[in-house]
Amino acid sequence: ARYFDQRFIQALEAFNYILYKYPTSNSINNARVWKAKTHIRLDNNEGAIKALKRMLLEERIQMTKQERADASAMLAQAYVNIKHKDSAIAPMKIATKFTQDNEEKGRYHYILGQLYNKVQERDSANMEFDKIIKLNRRTPREYLINAYLAKARNLEIESDDQFAFLDILNKLEKNWENRPFLDKIYYEK
């Protein structure tokens, strides 16, 4: 509750208390991840990276797949915050691999596609956007539309892909489920 009230120092205090008093708790890994999130919000990205790396690499720590995905996603966020986008790609791949939630899976693939675009790897970015498109209705529509638009943006406009670009946008425009996103589609057109 303190974290969501944006009282991060008090939240950090609470997470430290949990880690100190209840080291055998079944939610100890969640407390570690939330402590790292708090460090990120306090702009202590290096501390969060150090703690998350230790958590992910320590073999004696038993973690569920979802806990591993959450920790990896937070590690990627810390790397992005310190402007190391190329270093954020590997933890984000791990997060997409281990998450069980399709909404998170779509979100993580979209973030991974954005990271690939930032490091000028369009083919890899398009592969990530294709994975979101393949999820179709199992992920929120917003990620799906943005994946289509980002993939269309990655096409080479100077080549013969102009027709493919317009074809994608026209199909998106005609689909009635995309009405809430017509502004983005028209802007891209």
GROMACS .gro file of C-alpha atoms in nm:
model
  189
    1ALA     CA    1   0.000   0.000   0.000
    2ARG     CA    2   0.286   0.236   0.076
    3TYR     CA    3   0.438   0.173  -0.267
    4PHE     CA    4   0.112   0.256  -0.442
    5ASP     CA    5   0.070   0.567  -0.226
    6GLN     CA    6   0.412   0.670  -0.361
    7ARG     CA    7   0.568   0.667  -0.017
    8PHE     CA    8   0.873   0.480  -0.138
    9ILE     CA    9   1.101   0.521   0.162
   10GLN     CA   10   0.833   0.373   0.389
   11ALA     CA   11   0.769   0.097   0.134
   12LEU     CA   12   1.138   0.015   0.129
   13GLU     CA   13   1.130  -0.003   0.507
   14ALA     CA   14   0.837  -0.248   0.493
   15PHE     CA   15   1.007  -0.472   0.235
   16ASN     CA   16   1.328  -0.475   0.441
   17TYR     CA   17   1.123  -0.573   0.746
   18ILE     CA   18   0.968  -0.866   0.555
   19LEU     CA   19   1.309  -0.978   0.428
   20TYR     CA   20   1.461  -0.956   0.777
   21LYS     CA   21   1.181  -1.103   0.990
   22TYR     CA   22   1.038  -1.367   0.754
   23PRO     CA   23   1.329  -1.515   0.554
   24THR     CA   24   1.148  -1.847   0.505
   25SER     CA   25   0.821  -1.698   0.388
   26ASN     CA   26   0.674  -1.827   0.063
   27SER     CA   27   0.645  -1.470  -0.070
   28ILE     CA   28   1.005  -1.371  -0.001
   29ASN     CA   29   1.089  -1.354  -0.373
   30ASN     CA   30   0.798  -1.117  -0.432
   31ALA     CA   31   0.929  -0.896  -0.153
   32ARG     CA   32   1.272  -0.892  -0.321
   33VAL     CA   33   1.121  -0.795  -0.656
   34TRP     CA   34   0.907  -0.522  -0.495
   35LYS     CA   35   1.210  -0.394  -0.308
   36ALA     CA   36   1.393  -0.366  -0.642
   37LYS     CA   37   1.090  -0.187  -0.792
   38THR     CA   38   1.107   0.058  -0.505
   39HIS     CA   39   1.476   0.118  -0.567
   40ILE     CA   40   1.397   0.185  -0.932
   41ARG     CA   41   1.131   0.438  -0.835
   42LEU     CA   42   1.382   0.604  -0.601
   43ASP     CA   43   1.621   0.630  -0.898
   44ASN     CA   44   1.865   0.381  -0.749
   45ASN     CA   45   1.884   0.173  -1.066
   46GLU     CA   46   2.234   0.039  -0.999
   47GLY     CA   47   2.124  -0.099  -0.661
   48ALA     CA   48   1.821  -0.261  -0.820
   49ILE     CA   49   2.034  -0.416  -1.095
   50LYS     CA   50   2.278  -0.557  -0.841
   51ALA     CA   51   2.001  -0.705  -0.624
   52LEU     CA   52   1.807  -0.851  -0.916
   53LYS     CA   53   2.115  -1.005  -1.076
   54ARG     CA   54   2.208  -1.164  -0.744
   55MET     CA   55   1.853  -1.293  -0.709
   56LEU     CA   56   1.840  -1.439  -1.061
   57LEU     CA   57   2.187  -1.594  -1.055
   58GLU     CA   58   2.179  -1.746  -0.706
   59GLU     CA   59   2.108  -2.115  -0.745
   60ARG     CA   60   1.979  -2.176  -0.394
   61ILE     CA   61   1.686  -1.940  -0.444
   62GLN     CA   62   1.385  -2.138  -0.562
   63MET     CA   63   1.166  -1.921  -0.782
   64THR     CA   64   0.847  -1.986  -0.975
   65LYS     CA   65   0.836  -1.904  -1.344
   66GLN     CA   66   0.625  -1.595  -1.280
   67GLU     CA   67   0.865  -1.467  -1.012
   68ARG     CA   68   1.155  -1.515  -1.253
   69ALA     CA   69   0.962  -1.328  -1.521
   70ASP     CA   70   0.883  -1.039  -1.285
   71ALA     CA   71   1.244  -1.011  -1.170
   72SER     CA   72   1.373  -1.019  -1.528
   73ALA     CA   73   1.126  -0.753  -1.637
   74MET     CA   74   1.234  -0.525  -1.352
   75LEU     CA   75   1.600  -0.585  -1.443
   76ALA     CA   76   1.523  -0.480  -1.801
   77GLN     CA   77   1.343  -0.169  -1.671
   78ALA     CA   78   1.646  -0.070  -1.465
   79TYR     CA   79   1.873  -0.110  -1.770
   80VAL     CA   80   1.640   0.105  -1.979
   81ASN     CA   81   1.642   0.372  -1.707
   82ILE     CA   82   2.020   0.397  -1.719
   83LYS     CA   83   2.011   0.412  -2.103
   84HIS     CA   84   2.156   0.063  -2.163
   85LYS     CA   85   1.888  -0.056  -2.402
   86ASP     CA   86   2.104  -0.327  -2.554
   87SER     CA   87   2.157  -0.479  -2.207
   88ALA     CA   88   1.782  -0.475  -2.143
   89ILE     CA   89   1.709  -0.714  -2.431
   90ALA     CA   90   1.838  -1.033  -2.265
   91PRO     CA   91   1.637  -0.998  -1.940
   92MET     CA   92   1.328  -0.902  -2.141
   93LYS     CA   93   1.363  -1.223  -2.345
   94ILE     CA   94   1.373  -1.419  -2.020
   95ALA     CA   95   1.063  -1.237  -1.897
   96THR     CA   96   0.869  -1.322  -2.215
   97LYS     CA   97   0.979  -1.683  -2.188
   98PHE     CA   98   0.872  -1.737  -1.827
   99THR     CA   99   0.554  -1.532  -1.791
  100GLN     CA  100   0.230  -1.728  -1.784
  101ASP     CA  101  -0.007  -1.433  -1.827
  102ASN     CA  102  -0.096  -1.364  -2.190
  103GLU     CA  103  -0.152  -0.994  -2.122
  104GLU     CA  104   0.198  -0.966  -1.980
  105LYS     CA  105   0.334  -1.180  -2.262
  106GLY     CA  106   0.191  -0.938  -2.519
  107ARG     CA  107   0.325  -0.640  -2.327
  108TYR     CA  108   0.672  -0.790  -2.289
  109HIS     CA  109   0.691  -0.883  -2.659
  110TYR     CA  110   0.591  -0.529  -2.750
  111ILE     CA  111   0.858  -0.380  -2.522
  112LEU     CA  112   1.111  -0.621  -2.668
  113GLY     CA  113   1.013  -0.509  -3.018
  114GLN     CA  114   1.059  -0.146  -2.915
  115LEU     CA  115   1.402  -0.226  -2.773
  116TYR     CA  116   1.505  -0.396  -3.096
  117ASN     CA  117   1.386  -0.091  -3.290
  118LYS     CA  118   1.599   0.134  -3.066
  119VAL     CA  119   1.912  -0.070  -3.140
  120GLN     CA  120   1.832  -0.071  -3.515
  121GLU     CA  121   1.742  -0.440  -3.549
  122ARG     CA  122   1.420  -0.419  -3.751
  123ASP     CA  123   1.398  -0.787  -3.840
  124SER     CA  124   1.412  -0.894  -3.477
  125ALA     CA  125   1.160  -0.624  -3.387
  126ASN     CA  126   0.922  -0.748  -3.657
  127MET     CA  127   0.955  -1.103  -3.524
  128GLU     CA  128   0.849  -0.980  -3.179
  129PHE     CA  129   0.556  -0.789  -3.327
  130ASP     CA  130   0.455  -1.104  -3.517
  131LYS     CA  131   0.444  -1.293  -3.186
  132ILE     CA  132   0.195  -1.036  -3.053
  133ILE     CA  133  -0.011  -1.065  -3.370
  134LYS     CA  134  -0.008  -1.443  -3.328
  135LEU     CA  135  -0.148  -1.404  -2.972
  136ASN     CA  136  -0.446  -1.222  -3.134
  137ARG     CA  137  -0.735  -1.222  -2.885
  138ARG     CA  138  -0.536  -1.352  -2.591
  139THR     CA  139  -0.366  -1.015  -2.547
  140PRO     CA  140  -0.527  -0.671  -2.512
  141ARG     CA  141  -0.634  -0.512  -2.839
  142GLU     CA  142  -0.414  -0.210  -2.776
  143TYR     CA  143  -0.095  -0.418  -2.795
  144LEU     CA  144  -0.223  -0.592  -3.107
  145ILE     CA  145  -0.300  -0.268  -3.293
  146ASN     CA  146   0.028  -0.109  -3.186
  147ALA     CA  147   0.216  -0.421  -3.300
  148TYR     CA  148   0.053  -0.399  -3.644
  149LEU     CA  149   0.135  -0.028  -3.668
  150ALA     CA  150   0.494  -0.072  -3.550
  151LYS     CA  151   0.545  -0.356  -3.795
  152ALA     CA  152   0.401  -0.144  -4.074
  153ARG     CA  153   0.633   0.142  -3.972
  154ASN     CA  154   0.930  -0.091  -4.003
  155LEU     CA  155   0.859  -0.164  -4.369
  156GLU     CA  156   1.084   0.011  -4.618
  157ILE     CA  157   0.862   0.281  -4.767
  158GLU     CA  158   1.101   0.349  -5.058
  159SER     CA  159   1.069  -0.005  -5.191
  160ASP     CA  160   0.768  -0.200  -5.314
  161ASP     CA  161   0.649  -0.241  -4.955
  162GLN     CA  162   0.436   0.074  -4.993
  163PHE     CA  163   0.146  -0.138  -5.111
  164ALA     CA  164   0.188  -0.383  -4.825
  165PHE     CA  165   0.199  -0.090  -4.582
  166LEU     CA  166  -0.127   0.057  -4.715
  167ASP     CA  167  -0.288  -0.287  -4.732
  168ILE     CA  168  -0.217  -0.349  -4.363
  169LEU     CA  169  -0.357  -0.010  -4.267
  170ASN     CA  170  -0.670  -0.055  -4.482
  171LYS     CA  171  -0.743  -0.395  -4.326
  172LEU     CA  172  -0.704  -0.249  -3.979
  173GLU     CA  173  -0.929   0.043  -4.068
  174LYS     CA  174  -1.210  -0.178  -4.200
  175ASN     CA  175  -1.220  -0.409  -3.897
  176TRP     CA  176  -1.500  -0.284  -3.671
  177GLU     CA  177  -1.321  -0.403  -3.357
  178ASN     CA  178  -1.052  -0.144  -3.420
  179ARG     CA  179  -1.287   0.156  -3.398
  180PRO     CA  180  -1.137   0.282  -3.070
  181PHE     CA  181  -0.796   0.288  -3.241
  182LEU     CA  182  -0.892   0.459  -3.567
  183ASP     CA  183  -0.706   0.775  -3.464
  184LYS     CA  184  -0.376   0.586  -3.456
  185ILE     CA  185  -0.452   0.409  -3.782
  186TYR     CA  186  -0.545   0.733  -3.962
  187TYR     CA  187  -0.238   0.906  -3.826
  188GLU     CA  188  -0.016   0.628  -3.953
  189LYS     CA  189  -0.192   0.640  -4.291
   0.00000   0.00000   0.00000
